[in-house]
């Protein structure tokens, strides 16, 4: 992770301006009259790329035609080009920095080698140090020993740090090598959901792309068919409702519903009147017998009273009044007046009129039903003329074309990937051998460095070179292991070895860093960084627009396709961001992710020639259907209507119910006067009032029975009177409504006979329905297909394919870039490590030499002191001993010189 973070930081430093990078050489701007630029693949791609890279290395202003064609909002235009050339990206600086560092190190090695050779190999003294070391030893300054110890400890720490760093870098190298080799090898059995190798990533791209296309097209066809069926059903439903409304409005125009209601009302009134008349006739027949009985009882009662009154000789006063009252008794209703002949006649006439009117009503209803039934024929005709299924089938044809082109795309990608994966897999083994061989070389160099550092540290610890000079071991001197810094075989050979190795590795690392950094900074960021992907999308929009017509199937340019003609935009942004949703989140369709609101252009559908022709043909059919109905011929004729009216008038005028109403007046059945008479008669029959043999008990009893019987009949008379009154009132009320019905029917017949007005009415109503229908198709249809567009081609698999492709390629580039950085650091730190070790060995030799010189000086001082002591014993002895000491010193120096020459020769 830290390695990739380092690579990311380096790339942030490298990329100063998103100048379009390789887009400027892979694509060309075509001349066009359109405001939007049009791009195509550039010819001579390899040579153009090489020229682009050479100009980058030369640090010359780059030709950026694609960036110049972009709008300024994307950082393009002339200002964008000027800014990009004013702040060029630093891929070339990576190469020049690497080359400069390489040259500096090589020059430093050569200079040091020259100095070391001149001082170490060309001149000798009778001491065990080279000239540089001798200068360091002979230099005398204050606190020399302290400074030298601090310097020695510092050099030791630096050497150990470089050893530790080299070991750590060596471990990182092998870890990076494992990642690189794993990246190059295929792992078909891996259970990792995200592929980590180039072959697996490329195969995963094809896999995810195939799944996306297969599942997307399958679900897309299903959703499209479902949406088309739903739209067809809803449209047909609206057509049916609308055209039924046309016929309904036509009938309203003819006032047919009102006439039907009036007809029903008149039929009900006639039927009600006839029923009442029939009921009154029956009631009169039932009431005539009891009324006749009342008449008989009255006569019998009068006879009984007459007989008793005749027994009274002097009947005056009250008697006379009661006698006259009895004589005036009569039946309240004359049964002879209860004749049902008029009622029966009225019933027959009304029933006849009712039957005639029912036939006319049925004829009217038949005409209405036929008119309403014509709506189904008009609907069927309009559906046939519109033929939405056939028109909308062009939408369904989108999927076979997409499937064909998608399969070709997947096949082409698969064919392109197969040789790449095969070559990568073949090269993976060679890469493994090469990279691990380099690692073995690094291990060898680090092991040698570790052995040298261990030897140096051992000598320093043994002789206590890091401590006080007084504590340095006596007899310390340079041996053949201590002469690594000065020996011809060590210093010269290491220098000769490091120069070509550094040259090879430096060139290799520099070129790799430049190429990989260029691929990442000028190519990969335009597939992964959001702001840079916008530039790629700008170019891709033109390429997609160029192919969109063939996908729509409107290559002829005649505009027959109902699909939205505007091509999708910002495909890569959609794949990278919008389609990156989790499985438990709402599905996002690819078209929706590309800000596509509606795949189907409903306005284009409504305004299409086929739909407009179907609507026009439907209008003609609707008018013709209504005209062919000949509604006026199916309505009752005026003669029939007048005949029915005359018949009703005659029937009503023929029946006079005034006498019958008077005869059945319920007030005639009022028994109060009879009851009063009965009371007076009851009082009159008392003994003190009757002075004769007259006995009114039986007559009074008969009168009382008659009064009770009349009271019993009174409700029946009241009912009969009410029914007769209802008949009388009803028949009088029949004429006006019936006349209104006849006049309305005549008016309807007249309107139905006016064909031009009828045609205009049907046409205007049809146009209104068509306006509502087209509004529905545009609004509701757009909403329906907008929902379809939201769900079409769930693009999560497309995002996985895109991620797999970019991860396998650009992710691998960053991995290789990180590996090259690790390789460069290993080489660099190995060089620094050996320089540190040679410096430590050099300075350790200085310290050892200094300790040796101090020992010699101490020996010389001791000899001088001994000579001074001996000089006091006598001049002769002194001169003799002095000669012997001089001779001994000469022999000692000669011996040391001889030994030194032998050791130098042995080196």
Short mmCIF file of C-alpha atoms in Angstrom, two decimals, residues 67-464:
data_model
loop_
_atom_site.label_atom_id
_atom_site.label_comp_id
_atom_site.label_asym_id
_atom_site.label_seq_id
_atom_site.Cartn_x
_atom_site.Cartn_y
_atom_site.Cartn_z
CA UNK A 67 -7.14 19.55 -26.29
CA UNK A 68 -7.51 22.61 -28.50
CA UNK A 69 -10.82 21.26 -29.84
CA UNK A 70 -12.22 20.84 -26.34
CA UNK A 71 -14.25 23.60 -24.68
CA UNK A 72 -12.57 25.81 -22.14
CA UNK A 73 -14.86 24.41 -19.44
CA UNK A 74 -12.88 21.16 -19.77
CA UNK A 75 -9.56 23.00 -19.72
CA UNK A 76 -9.25 23.00 -23.50
CA UNK A 77 -9.14 25.59 -26.22
CA UNK A 78 -6.19 27.77 -27.11
CA UNK A 79 -5.86 28.85 -23.49
CA UNK A 80 -5.72 25.22 -22.40
CA UNK A 81 -2.98 24.44 -24.94
CA UNK A 82 -0.95 27.46 -23.87
CA UNK A 83 -1.33 26.50 -20.22
CA UNK A 84 -0.33 22.89 -20.96
CA UNK A 85 2.83 23.99 -22.83
CA UNK A 86 3.62 26.57 -20.16
CA UNK A 87 3.39 23.89 -17.45
CA UNK A 88 4.44 20.66 -19.19
CA UNK A 89 4.14 17.36 -17.42
CA UNK A 90 7.29 15.94 -15.92
CA UNK A 91 7.57 12.47 -17.45
CA UNK A 92 10.72 13.51 -19.33
CA UNK A 93 12.20 14.98 -16.14
CA UNK A 94 11.99 11.51 -14.61
CA UNK A 95 14.28 10.24 -17.38
CA UNK A 96 16.66 13.18 -17.20
CA UNK A 97 16.83 13.03 -13.39
CA UNK A 98 17.60 9.31 -13.57
CA UNK A 99 20.19 9.86 -16.31
CA UNK A 100 21.74 12.78 -14.44
CA UNK A 101 21.96 10.82 -11.22
CA UNK A 102 23.48 7.92 -13.13
CA UNK A 103 26.06 10.18 -14.79
CA UNK A 104 26.96 11.85 -11.52
CA UNK A 105 27.53 8.53 -9.78
CA UNK A 106 29.61 7.17 -12.67
CA UNK A 107 31.70 10.35 -12.81
CA UNK A 108 32.17 10.19 -9.03
CA UNK A 109 33.29 6.58 -9.26
CA UNK A 110 35.76 7.38 -12.06
CA UNK A 111 37.18 10.42 -10.21
CA UNK A 112 37.55 8.48 -6.97
CA UNK A 113 39.12 5.63 -8.86
CA UNK A 114 41.67 7.98 -10.44
CA UNK A 115 42.47 9.52 -7.06
CA UNK A 116 42.66 6.13 -5.40
CA UNK A 117 44.84 4.76 -8.16
CA UNK A 118 47.23 7.67 -8.14
CA UNK A 119 47.56 7.80 -4.40
CA UNK A 120 47.30 4.16 -3.65
CA UNK A 121 48.96 2.37 -6.46
CA UNK A 122 51.57 4.70 -7.95
CA UNK A 123 53.71 5.76 -4.97
CA UNK A 124 54.98 3.95 -1.84
CA UNK A 125 56.78 4.87 1.36
CA UNK A 126 58.16 2.68 4.05
CA UNK A 127 54.80 2.75 5.83
CA UNK A 128 51.64 0.66 5.57
CA UNK A 129 49.41 3.56 4.39
CA UNK A 130 48.57 5.04 1.01
CA UNK A 131 49.30 8.67 0.37
CA UNK A 132 45.83 9.88 1.21
CA UNK A 133 45.92 7.97 4.45
CA UNK A 134 49.41 9.26 5.16
CA UNK A 135 48.22 12.82 4.75
CA UNK A 136 45.37 12.12 7.18
CA UNK A 137 47.79 10.49 9.66
CA UNK A 138 50.40 13.21 9.42
CA UNK A 139 47.87 16.00 9.84
CA UNK A 140 48.08 17.38 13.32
CA UNK A 141 45.34 19.60 14.79
CA UNK A 142 43.66 20.10 18.11
CA UNK A 143 41.35 17.30 19.30
CA UNK A 144 42.40 15.20 16.32
CA UNK A 145 41.71 11.93 18.09
CA UNK A 146 38.18 13.01 19.17
CA UNK A 147 37.28 14.18 15.67
CA UNK A 148 38.57 10.98 14.14
CA UNK A 149 36.64 8.80 16.59
CA UNK A 150 33.41 10.72 15.94
CA UNK A 151 33.99 10.45 12.20
CA UNK A 152 34.69 6.74 12.47
CA UNK A 153 31.55 6.10 14.54
CA UNK A 154 29.47 8.19 12.12
CA UNK A 155 30.81 6.25 9.13
CA UNK A 156 30.11 2.98 10.94
CA UNK A 157 26.50 4.00 11.66
CA UNK A 158 26.01 5.15 8.06
CA UNK A 159 27.42 1.87 6.75
CA UNK A 160 25.13 -0.13 9.05
CA UNK A 161 22.14 1.97 8.03
CA UNK A 162 22.88 1.32 4.37
CA UNK A 163 23.24 -2.39 5.10
CA UNK A 164 19.87 -2.41 6.88
CA UNK A 165 18.27 -0.32 4.10
CA UNK A 166 19.67 -2.65 1.44
CA UNK A 167 18.33 -5.70 3.27
CA UNK A 168 14.90 -4.07 3.64
CA UNK A 169 14.89 -2.95 0.00
CA UNK A 170 15.94 -6.46 -1.00
CA UNK A 171 12.92 -7.87 0.86
CA UNK A 172 10.69 -5.25 -0.78
CA UNK A 173 12.20 -6.15 -4.14
CA UNK A 174 11.28 -9.82 -3.76
CA UNK A 175 7.82 -8.87 -2.53
CA UNK A 176 7.37 -6.58 -5.53
CA UNK A 177 8.77 -9.25 -7.81
CA UNK A 178 6.19 -11.68 -6.48
CA UNK A 179 3.44 -9.15 -7.21
CA UNK A 180 4.77 -8.49 -10.71
CA UNK A 181 5.09 -12.18 -11.53
CA UNK A 182 1.65 -12.83 -10.06
CA UNK A 183 0.34 -9.95 -12.16
CA UNK A 184 1.75 -11.53 -15.30
CA UNK A 185 0.61 -15.08 -14.54
CA UNK A 186 -2.92 -16.40 -14.98
CA UNK A 187 -4.72 -17.77 -11.92
CA UNK A 188 -7.80 -19.55 -13.27
CA UNK A 189 -8.48 -21.32 -9.96
CA UNK A 190 -8.34 -18.22 -7.80
CA UNK A 191 -11.31 -17.56 -5.58
CA UNK A 192 -10.59 -13.84 -5.36
CA UNK A 193 -13.59 -11.97 -6.74
CA UNK A 194 -11.42 -9.15 -8.09
CA UNK A 195 -8.75 -10.35 -10.53
CA UNK A 196 -5.18 -9.34 -9.65
CA UNK A 197 -3.32 -10.48 -12.77
CA UNK A 198 -3.28 -9.09 -16.28
CA UNK A 199 -4.59 -12.27 -17.98
CA UNK A 200 -7.28 -12.74 -15.34
CA UNK A 201 -8.25 -9.10 -15.54
CA UNK A 202 -8.57 -9.23 -19.31
CA UNK A 203 -10.56 -12.45 -19.12
CA UNK A 204 -12.73 -10.95 -16.37
CA UNK A 205 -13.36 -7.98 -18.62
CA UNK A 206 -14.73 -10.25 -21.33
CA UNK A 207 -16.68 -12.25 -18.74
CA UNK A 208 -18.31 -9.24 -17.08
CA UNK A 209 -18.95 -7.65 -20.46
CA UNK A 210 -20.59 -10.83 -21.73
CA UNK A 211 -22.75 -11.11 -18.60
CA UNK A 212 -23.72 -7.47 -18.88
CA UNK A 213 -24.67 -7.79 -22.54
CA UNK A 214 -26.45 -11.13 -22.20
CA UNK A 215 -28.43 -10.31 -19.07
CA UNK A 216 -28.98 -6.71 -20.12
CA UNK A 217 -30.36 -7.59 -23.55
CA UNK A 218 -32.50 -10.40 -22.14
CA UNK A 219 -34.00 -8.23 -19.42
CA UNK A 220 -34.19 -5.31 -21.84
CA UNK A 221 -36.26 -7.28 -24.33
CA UNK A 222 -38.54 -8.46 -21.53
CA UNK A 223 -38.98 -4.98 -20.08
CA UNK A 224 -39.46 -3.48 -23.53
CA UNK A 225 -42.15 -5.99 -24.47
CA UNK A 226 -43.86 -5.41 -21.14
CA UNK A 227 -43.75 -1.64 -21.60
CA UNK A 228 -44.94 -1.84 -25.20
CA UNK A 229 -47.84 -4.11 -24.23
CA UNK A 230 -48.74 -1.82 -21.36
CA UNK A 231 -48.60 1.23 -23.61
CA UNK A 232 -50.67 -0.53 -26.27
CA UNK A 233 -53.29 -1.56 -23.69
CA UNK A 234 -53.51 1.88 -22.17
CA UNK A 235 -53.67 3.53 -25.58
CA UNK A 236 -56.41 1.18 -26.75
CA UNK A 237 -58.28 1.80 -23.52
CA UNK A 238 -58.10 5.53 -24.09
CA UNK A 239 -59.16 5.07 -27.72
CA UNK A 240 -62.14 3.00 -26.57
CA UNK A 241 -63.14 5.49 -23.89
CA UNK A 242 -62.65 8.42 -26.22
CA UNK A 243 -64.64 7.03 -29.14
CA UNK A 244 -67.40 5.81 -26.88
CA UNK A 245 -67.41 9.36 -25.62
CA UNK A 246 -67.75 10.59 -29.22
CA UNK A 247 -70.89 8.50 -29.71
CA UNK A 248 -72.17 9.46 -26.28
CA UNK A 249 -71.69 13.13 -27.10
CA UNK A 250 -73.41 12.58 -30.45
CA UNK A 251 -76.41 11.10 -28.68
CA UNK A 252 -76.33 14.00 -26.27
CA UNK A 253 -76.31 16.31 -29.25
CA UNK A 254 -79.43 14.49 -30.51
CA UNK A 255 -80.85 14.65 -26.96
CA UNK A 256 -81.50 10.94 -27.20
CA UNK A 257 -80.88 10.20 -23.51
CA UNK A 258 -83.40 12.90 -22.54
CA UNK A 259 -85.96 11.57 -24.97
CA UNK A 260 -85.52 8.07 -23.64
CA UNK A 261 -86.05 9.33 -20.13
CA UNK A 262 -89.13 11.28 -21.22
CA UNK A 263 -90.45 8.21 -22.99
CA UNK A 264 -89.95 6.11 -19.91
CA UNK A 265 -91.61 8.78 -17.79
CA UNK A 266 -94.62 8.91 -20.11
CA UNK A 267 -94.85 5.16 -20.25
CA UNK A 268 -94.77 5.03 -16.47
CA UNK A 269 -97.42 7.75 -16.21
CA UNK A 270 -99.73 6.03 -18.71
CA UNK A 271 -99.19 2.70 -17.04
CA UNK A 272 -99.86 4.21 -13.64
CA UNK A 273 -103.02 5.89 -14.83
CA UNK A 274 -104.20 2.68 -16.49
CA UNK A 275 -103.46 0.72 -13.34
CA UNK A 276 -105.38 3.19 -11.21
CA UNK A 277 -108.36 3.03 -13.59
CA UNK A 278 -108.29 -0.73 -13.53
CA UNK A 279 -108.10 -0.65 -9.74
CA UNK A 280 -111.03 1.74 -9.48
CA UNK A 281 -113.10 -0.46 -11.76
CA UNK A 282 -112.40 -3.46 -9.60
CA UNK A 283 -113.14 -1.53 -6.43
CA UNK A 284 -116.45 -0.30 -7.82
CA UNK A 285 -117.45 -3.82 -8.71
CA UNK A 286 -116.58 -4.97 -5.21
CA UNK A 287 -118.31 -2.01 -3.56
CA UNK A 288 -121.53 -2.08 -5.57
CA UNK A 289 -123.07 -5.01 -3.62
CA UNK A 290 -122.56 -3.54 -0.14
CA UNK A 291 -123.81 -0.16 -1.38
CA UNK A 292 -126.89 -1.87 -2.72
CA UNK A 293 -127.27 -3.58 0.68
CA UNK A 294 -127.12 -0.17 2.35
CA UNK A 295 -129.91 1.02 0.06
CA UNK A 296 -132.05 -1.96 0.99
CA UNK A 297 -131.40 -1.50 4.68
CA UNK A 298 -132.43 2.14 4.45
CA UNK A 299 -135.71 1.16 2.83
CA UNK A 300 -136.40 -1.55 5.42
CA UNK A 301 -135.55 0.77 8.32
CA UNK A 302 -137.84 3.47 7.01
CA UNK A 303 -140.63 0.93 6.69
CA UNK A 304 -140.16 -0.16 10.27
CA UNK A 305 -140.21 3.39 11.56
CA UNK A 306 -143.26 4.24 9.44
CA UNK A 307 -145.17 1.37 10.95
CA UNK A 308 -144.44 2.53 14.47
CA UNK A 309 -145.11 6.17 13.77
CA UNK A 310 -148.44 5.23 12.33
CA UNK A 311 -149.40 3.91 15.75
CA UNK A 312 -149.14 7.39 17.21
CA UNK A 313 -152.40 9.24 16.73
CA UNK A 314 -151.31 12.64 17.63
CA UNK A 315 -147.79 12.98 16.23
CA UNK A 316 -146.78 16.53 16.48
CA UNK A 317 -143.84 18.51 17.72
CA UNK A 318 -140.88 16.23 18.33
CA UNK A 319 -142.74 13.29 16.95
CA UNK A 320 -143.47 15.05 13.76
CA UNK A 321 -139.83 16.17 13.40
CA UNK A 322 -138.56 12.67 13.98
CA UNK A 323 -141.06 11.24 11.56
CA UNK A 324 -139.96 13.68 8.87
CA UNK A 325 -136.31 12.82 9.64
CA UNK A 326 -137.02 9.15 9.19
CA UNK A 327 -138.89 9.76 5.99
CA UNK A 328 -135.83 11.62 4.62
CA UNK A 329 -133.52 8.64 5.19
CA UNK A 330 -131.82 7.42 1.98
CA UNK A 331 -128.69 5.53 0.81
CA UNK A 332 -125.60 7.81 0.91
CA UNK A 333 -124.41 6.42 -2.47
CA UNK A 334 -126.61 5.44 -5.31
CA UNK A 335 -125.38 1.99 -6.42
CA UNK A 336 -126.71 2.66 -9.86
CA UNK A 337 -124.14 5.40 -10.30
CA UNK A 338 -121.21 3.05 -9.59
CA UNK A 339 -120.75 2.04 -13.22
CA UNK A 340 -117.30 0.85 -14.40
CA UNK A 341 -117.86 1.19 -18.10
CA UNK A 342 -115.87 4.42 -18.52
CA UNK A 343 -113.07 3.04 -16.45
CA UNK A 344 -112.82 -0.11 -18.50
CA UNK A 345 -112.84 1.97 -21.66
CA UNK A 346 -110.08 4.18 -20.30
CA UNK A 347 -108.03 1.17 -19.29
CA UNK A 348 -108.30 -0.33 -22.74
CA UNK A 349 -107.38 2.94 -24.45
CA UNK A 350 -104.46 3.66 -22.14
CA UNK A 351 -103.10 0.14 -22.50
CA UNK A 352 -103.30 0.46 -26.25
CA UNK A 353 -101.51 3.80 -26.17
CA UNK A 354 -98.93 2.34 -23.77
CA UNK A 355 -98.22 -0.54 -26.10
CA UNK A 356 -97.87 1.76 -29.08
CA UNK A 357 -95.61 4.10 -27.18
CA UNK A 358 -93.54 1.17 -25.89
CA UNK A 359 -92.98 0.09 -29.46
CA UNK A 360 -91.85 3.57 -30.40
CA UNK A 361 -89.63 3.65 -27.32
CA UNK A 362 -88.14 0.33 -28.28
CA UNK A 363 -87.51 1.63 -31.77
CA UNK A 364 -85.79 4.69 -30.29
CA UNK A 365 -83.68 2.51 -27.98
CA UNK A 366 -82.74 0.29 -30.90
CA UNK A 367 -81.54 3.33 -32.80
CA UNK A 368 -79.50 4.42 -29.77
CA UNK A 369 -78.04 0.94 -29.29
CA UNK A 370 -77.09 0.76 -32.95
CA UNK A 371 -75.42 4.14 -32.68
CA UNK A 372 -73.54 3.11 -29.57
CA UNK A 373 -72.61 -0.19 -31.19
CA UNK A 374 -71.00 1.68 -34.05
CA UNK A 375 -68.37 2.92 -31.56
CA UNK A 376 -66.89 -0.59 -31.38
CA UNK A 377 -66.59 -0.67 -35.16
CA UNK A 378 -65.00 2.77 -35.18
CA UNK A 379 -62.58 1.68 -32.41
CA UNK A 380 -61.64 -1.48 -34.29
CA UNK A 381 -61.14 0.52 -37.47
CA UNK A 382 -58.96 3.14 -35.73
CA UNK A 383 -56.85 0.45 -34.03
CA UNK A 384 -56.37 -1.19 -37.39
CA UNK A 385 -55.44 2.07 -39.04
CA UNK A 386 -53.06 3.08 -36.24
CA UNK A 387 -51.55 -0.40 -35.90
CA UNK A 388 -49.48 0.61 -32.89
CA UNK A 389 -48.02 -2.87 -32.55
CA UNK A 390 -46.39 -2.57 -35.94
CA UNK A 391 -45.28 1.02 -35.37
CA UNK A 392 -43.80 0.18 -31.97
CA UNK A 393 -42.11 -2.90 -33.36
CA UNK A 394 -39.34 -0.58 -34.54
CA UNK A 395 -38.49 -0.08 -30.88
CA UNK A 396 -38.16 -3.83 -30.41
CA UNK A 397 -35.88 -4.06 -33.42
CA UNK A 398 -33.36 -2.10 -31.37
CA UNK A 399 -32.44 -5.19 -29.35
CA UNK A 400 -31.49 -7.57 -32.18
CA UNK A 401 -29.20 -4.89 -33.60
CA UNK A 402 -27.68 -4.23 -30.18
CA UNK A 403 -27.27 -7.96 -29.61
CA UNK A 404 -25.56 -8.48 -32.96
CA UNK A 405 -23.18 -5.55 -32.54
CA UNK A 406 -22.51 -6.41 -28.91
CA UNK A 407 -21.65 -10.00 -29.72
CA UNK A 408 -19.31 -8.75 -32.45
CA UNK A 409 -17.75 -6.36 -29.93
CA UNK A 410 -17.26 -9.10 -27.33
CA UNK A 411 -15.89 -11.46 -29.96
CA UNK A 412 -13.45 -8.83 -31.24
CA UNK A 413 -12.35 -8.01 -27.70
CA UNK A 414 -11.96 -11.72 -26.96
CA UNK A 415 -9.96 -12.25 -30.15
CA UNK A 416 -7.74 -9.30 -29.26
CA UNK A 417 -7.25 -10.46 -25.68
CA UNK A 418 -6.43 -14.11 -26.44
CA UNK A 419 -3.03 -13.48 -28.09
CA UNK A 420 -2.20 -10.90 -25.43
CA UNK A 421 -2.95 -13.28 -22.58
CA UNK A 422 -1.07 -16.07 -24.37
CA UNK A 423 2.02 -13.90 -24.88
CA UNK A 424 1.85 -12.55 -21.35
CA UNK A 425 1.55 -16.06 -19.94
CA UNK A 426 4.51 -17.18 -22.04
CA UNK A 427 6.56 -14.18 -20.97
CA UNK A 428 5.64 -14.60 -17.33
CA UNK A 429 8.10 -17.46 -16.87
CA UNK A 430 10.90 -15.53 -18.55
CA UNK A 431 10.06 -12.51 -16.40
CA UNK A 432 10.14 -14.73 -13.31
CA UNK A 433 13.58 -16.09 -14.18
CA UNK A 434 14.96 -12.67 -15.08
CA UNK A 435 13.60 -10.82 -12.07
CA UNK A 436 14.61 -13.51 -9.59
CA UNK A 437 18.06 -13.71 -11.23
CA UNK A 438 18.45 -9.98 -10.66
CA UNK A 439 17.28 -10.58 -7.11
CA UNK A 440 19.94 -13.30 -6.74
CA UNK A 441 22.56 -10.85 -7.94
CA UNK A 442 21.33 -8.34 -5.36
CA UNK A 443 21.52 -11.02 -2.66
CA UNK A 444 25.11 -11.84 -3.69
CA UNK A 445 26.12 -8.18 -3.54
CA UNK A 446 24.38 -7.63 -0.21
CA UNK A 447 25.99 -10.74 1.28
CA UNK A 448 29.47 -9.55 0.24
CA UNK A 449 28.67 -6.15 1.72
CA UNK A 450 27.50 -7.77 4.93
CA UNK A 451 30.72 -9.85 5.16
CA UNK A 452 32.83 -6.75 4.61
CA UNK A 453 30.88 -4.78 7.19
CA UNK A 454 31.15 -7.64 9.68
CA UNK A 455 34.94 -7.80 9.15
CA UNK A 456 35.28 -4.05 9.60
CA UNK A 457 33.11 -4.00 12.68
CA UNK A 458 34.98 -6.96 14.13
CA UNK A 459 38.34 -5.22 13.66
CA UNK A 460 36.97 -1.99 15.10
CA UNK A 461 35.54 -3.72 18.16
CA UNK A 462 38.62 -5.90 18.68
CA UNK A 463 41.08 -3.01 18.55
CA UNK A 464 38.66 -0.61 20.29
#
